[in-house]
Steps between C-alpha positions, in 0.01 A plus 500: 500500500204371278407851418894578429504173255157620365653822322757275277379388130458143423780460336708647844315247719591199285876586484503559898267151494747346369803652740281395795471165370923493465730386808741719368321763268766710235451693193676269361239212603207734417614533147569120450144471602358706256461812625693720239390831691646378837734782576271826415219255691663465797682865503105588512418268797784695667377802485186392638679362826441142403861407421818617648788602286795355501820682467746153452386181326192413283303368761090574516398597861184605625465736728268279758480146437101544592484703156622176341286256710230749409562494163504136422194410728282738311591384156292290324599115485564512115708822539720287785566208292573692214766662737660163596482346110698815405784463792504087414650586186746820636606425879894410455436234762373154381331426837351871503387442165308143575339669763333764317414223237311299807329854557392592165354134453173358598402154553759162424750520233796240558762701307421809758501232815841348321719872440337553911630170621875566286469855704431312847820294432720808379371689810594173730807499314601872622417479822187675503276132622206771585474590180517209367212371726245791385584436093441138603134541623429756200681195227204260746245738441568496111556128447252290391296217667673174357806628402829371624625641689138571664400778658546413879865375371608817462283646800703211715818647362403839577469403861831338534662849394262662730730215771796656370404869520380466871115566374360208699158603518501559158653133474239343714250675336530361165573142603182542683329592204642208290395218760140613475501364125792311428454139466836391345745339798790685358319811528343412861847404635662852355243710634518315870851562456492882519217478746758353733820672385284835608454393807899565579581362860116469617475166325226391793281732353527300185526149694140347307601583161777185516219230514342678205796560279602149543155390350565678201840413468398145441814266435702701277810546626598843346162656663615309854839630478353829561271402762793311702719815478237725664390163794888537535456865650192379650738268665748782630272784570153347604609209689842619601666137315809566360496150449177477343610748246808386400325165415208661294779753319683164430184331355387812271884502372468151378126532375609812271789296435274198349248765345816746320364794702891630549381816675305324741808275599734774509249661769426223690872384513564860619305441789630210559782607560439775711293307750820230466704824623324623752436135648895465484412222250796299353378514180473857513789566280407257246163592443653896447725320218197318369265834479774664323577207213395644140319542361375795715187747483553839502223560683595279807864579499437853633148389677507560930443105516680403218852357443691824544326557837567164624863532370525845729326354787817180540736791418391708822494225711815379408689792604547640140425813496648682191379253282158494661475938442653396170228283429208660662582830318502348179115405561402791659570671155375241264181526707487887499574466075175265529311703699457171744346679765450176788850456426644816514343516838662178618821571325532878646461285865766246421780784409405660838562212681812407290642837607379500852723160533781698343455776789379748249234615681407848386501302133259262627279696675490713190409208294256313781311811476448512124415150524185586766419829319490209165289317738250686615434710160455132332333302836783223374722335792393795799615221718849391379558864434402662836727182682776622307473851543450430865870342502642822302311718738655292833820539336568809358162726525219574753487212768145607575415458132665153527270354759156674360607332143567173639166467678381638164623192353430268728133622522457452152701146499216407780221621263613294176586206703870487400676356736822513261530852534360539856817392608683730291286786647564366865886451472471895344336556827749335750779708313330818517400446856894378588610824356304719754582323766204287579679180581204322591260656214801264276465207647107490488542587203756231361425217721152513321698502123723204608157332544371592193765388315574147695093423316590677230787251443765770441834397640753749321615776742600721192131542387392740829832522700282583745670260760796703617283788579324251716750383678655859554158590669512177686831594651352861599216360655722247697425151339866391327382153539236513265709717275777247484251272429369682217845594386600120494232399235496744272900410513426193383307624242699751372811282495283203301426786222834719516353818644797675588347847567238346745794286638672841623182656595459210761816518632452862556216380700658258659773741659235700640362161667876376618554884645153486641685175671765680621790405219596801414769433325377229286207711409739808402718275297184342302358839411833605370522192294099591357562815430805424243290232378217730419705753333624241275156375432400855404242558760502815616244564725566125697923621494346830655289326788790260584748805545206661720493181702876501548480827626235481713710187675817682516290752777507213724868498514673731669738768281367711227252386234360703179178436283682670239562245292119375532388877402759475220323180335096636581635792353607378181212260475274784587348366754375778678267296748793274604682816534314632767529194719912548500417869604288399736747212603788744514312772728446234771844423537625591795806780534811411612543661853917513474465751193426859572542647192339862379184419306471619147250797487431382139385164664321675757291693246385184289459324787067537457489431118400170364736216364483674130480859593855443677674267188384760309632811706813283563610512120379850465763578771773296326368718187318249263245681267137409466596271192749314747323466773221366302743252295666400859163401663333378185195765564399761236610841528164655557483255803853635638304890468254391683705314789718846495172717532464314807812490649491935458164458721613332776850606538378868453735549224466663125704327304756201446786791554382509850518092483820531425559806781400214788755268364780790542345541846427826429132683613225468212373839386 
């Protein structure tokens, strides 16, 4: 490459200097920057192989981006900055043009470190917070000691959009930097501030900064607002208080009150009320109505603990569930527009669990896996995200996958000492473990979360509804005392906060206990009862288990009973692991002896395939396309190709004409 670049003229080197220099390098550009002989210039570094040509649009490409790298690394430092003065004055962009003015300038100059800092805010104003963090630390590295504001400022500002972006190291970093000089509380405070917020959920690795910070902090109040917000999560996710922190959040509301500090209130009245929430705090809903009084910041109002969040939070617990996805989709895309990474992560998680509620579950699986993949690319919320997706997976994925993401979870819950979402993780566990069949795997499982959360001083059922999967499992494993038990205060619960989903999801347990009694009818009756009130409700997946539950009662009696209706409801929630229990379910039931009818050969033939393979061979016999089938089942067509490519295999067939030959009965050829 440096021997390619070596047979160019000066004059050829500074024009492609100057393209290498460019985010977006045109002929257009080039000529705004002075280089009148762009085109015949760059028709030359063609030829040569160092540029490719392009046969639509203006655009300046090389042909390697080493031959650029190359370029610009051997060119003298004069030559480089006289590269970036010429694009500060011809980029289109105003941010693109401040940073080539930070590039082509040595030394201070506060009118450079002023046009950088108006291009941090226009970046942070179009989403783009990682941008805006990088011009932030070159409008630092410009500004002079003295001015205001100072240099470490706008460094502390830069770190607070490297928060935003996800770039917590980056974050950490810099406030790390700033506390080894900084002598001004304000400063001190700010900087501890991002060390913390960096920490995420691992706040005990942070635990001996709050002695520190509160030094500095001295006795203003605006400075101790901020503090008392962040011993407020201490509170909830260190020492496992929910009490604790909903008196600290109360203190920093009315400390950033006193001081003006309206952003600090709005948080800290946000996480008020969420802890109020959870808690099943009377005051819950009039904290929400306080956090959302104007005047609001825009910044809070679509934050993952700000009003909006704690807004969503009552809605999903109180058995609203359009408004909630109403609500929590709004965010999701004011956070995207902002390029709110933390929150995008948190808000991707709260759709999925909006939808699973709604019995959407390939939706929410869909979304509970963007919200990991968010996670893991970022190292924001692994935890919270790899619960969730261990609830989508339980529901309408990979069981397996379920269980190994829960103990994910609660591994990592262990490690950060968060006992908040350790229970989360567990109660993701006990569900996972109740849908493969491991009865007594649940009840481990829960009985440890209903500890948990008796010291975590949680009393609202709607937060885990964890405790009718608990008493299901008790029933299976034979203790409907201690289920009834269980049932009978989380009743009480429930009915003291108006939970009318978890209301029905008791009584479904309940029937199981009173038919694990021996009441029959009673329990039959009951289920019937939950499963209307359910499908009012809009809770698909909970309508769906109480219609599998009524069947599964009905085999007891004696006369015919079907699982169709159960299938039906899986089906449309697609809730393919639920789905294979009714399979399973309907190929124990025993045959009734006084019927000798001819078996189906059709039947016969798809007696070996698994629960999908057959739905899917079943509608290619009624003669549904691809398309349909894939519509019907709420899988993607390539995934009904595949399921057909292995139906072919094992019924030793060719095609879905010869499907369709086994359901006329006649002999595949």
């Amino acid at each position: 490459v440096l021997h390619r670049l070596g047979m160019l003229s000066d004059d050829v080197r500074r024009t492609l200097l100057v393209a290498s220099a460019g985010a977006r390098p045109t002929l257009s550009l080039l000529l705004a920057a002075g280089r009148e002989n762009a085109e015949a210039e760059t028709a030359q570094a063609a030829r040569l192989g160092l540029l490719t040509t392009e046969q639509e649009g203006p655009a300046v490409r090389f042909a390697h981006p080493l031959i650029s790298a190359a370029l610009y690394a051997e060119a003298p430092a004069q030559d480089r900055r006289a590269a970036h003065a010429a694009l500060s004055t011809a980029a289109s962009d105003p941010i693109e043009r401040a940073r080539h003015l930070a590039l082509a300038t040595t030394g201070t100059d506060p009118d450079v470190a002023a046009r950088l800092a108006g291009a941090a805010a226009l970046a942070r104003d179009r989403g783009a917070p990682s941008v805006a963090a990088s011009l932030g630390l070159l409008a630092a590295r410009h500004t002079p000691v003295g001015a205001t504001p100072g240099p470490d400022d706008r460094r502390l500002q830069a770190a607070e959009d490297a928060i935003t972006a996800g770039e917590v190291e980056l974050a950490r970093d810099i406030a790390h930097e700033v506390l080894t000089r900084a002598t001004v509380p304000a400063e001190r405070v700010r900087a501890w501030m991002v060390v913390i917020e960096s920490a995420g959920q691992a706040l005990g690795e942070v635990d001996a900064v709050f002695p520190q910070v509160l030094v500095d902090a001295g006795e203003d109040p605006k400075l101790l607002a901020l503090v008392h917000y962040q011993l407020a999560w201490r509170g909830l996710v260190v020492e496992g208080d929910f009490s604790e922190a909903r008196t600290e959040a109360a203190h920093a509301a009315e400390l950033a009150a006193t001081a003006g500090d309206r952003r600090t209130e709005l948080m800290a009245l946000s996480f008020q009320a969420s802890t109020e929430t959870l808690m099943g705090h009377p005051n819950a809903p009039t904290t929400i109505k306080r956090a959302l009084k104007e005047p609001q910041d825009p910044y809070v109002a679509c934050h993952h603990n700000g009003a909006g969040a704690a807004r969503f939070r009552w809605l999903l617990m109180s058995d609203q569930l359009p408004e909630a996805r109403s609500t929590i989709t709004a965010l999701l895309r004011e956070v995207q527009r902002r390029g709110m990474v933390e929150s995008e992560v948190h808000f991707q998680r709260f759709l999925a669990e909006t939808e699973l509620r709604s019995g959407h579950c390939g939706r929410a699986l869909d979304l509970a896996r963007e919200s990991l993949r968010l996670a893991r690319d970022s190292g924001i919320g692994l935890g919270a995200s790899a619960m969730l997706a261990s609830l989508a997976e339980a529901s309408g994925g990979d069981v397996d996958r379920a269980l190994e993401l829960a103990g994910e979870a609660a591994e990592r819950a262990e490690e950060d000492g968060d006992q908040m979402y350790l229970s989360r993780a567990l109660a993701a566990c006990g569900y996972a473990q109740l849908v493969a069949g491991d009865a007594a795997g649940t009840v481990r499982s829960l009985r440890r979360v209903r500890e948990l959360e008796a010291g975590l001083g949680i009393t609202d059922p709607a937060r885990g509804r964890w405790q009718s999967d608990l008493a299901e499992a008790l029933v299976r494993i034979g203790e409907p005392g201690e289920a009834q038990e269980l049932i009978d205060v989380s009743r009480a619960h429930a009915l003291r906060l108006g939970r009318e989903s978890v209301l029905a999801v008791l009584d479904r347990s309940e029937a199981l206990v009173r038919a694990a009694r021996g009441d029959q009818e009673a329990a039959l009756s009951q289920l019937t009862s939950v499963q209307d009130r359910l499908a009012k409700l809009g809770y698909g997946l909970e309508e769906a288990r109480a219609a599998f539950a009524l069947a599964r009662l009905r085999t007891r009696r004696p006369g015919p009973t079907s699982y169709d209706e159960a299938a039906r409801l899986f089906r449309r929630c697609r809730a393919l692991p639920w789905l294979r229990q009714v399979d399973a379910a309907a190929a124990a039931e025993p045959e009734d002896e006084a019927v000798d009818a001819p078996r189906d050969p059709a039947l016969d033939a798809l007696e070996g395939l698994a629960a999908m393979e057959r739905q899917v061979a079943a509608l290619v016999m009624e003669g549904a396309t691809n398309r349909e089938i894939a519509a019907r089942l709420y899988i993607s067509v390539k995934t009904v190709e595949a399921t057909l490519t292995r139906v072919y295999r094992k019924l030793g067939i060719r095609s879905r004409v010869d499907i369709v030959r086994l359901a006329a009965g006649r002999r595949a050829k």
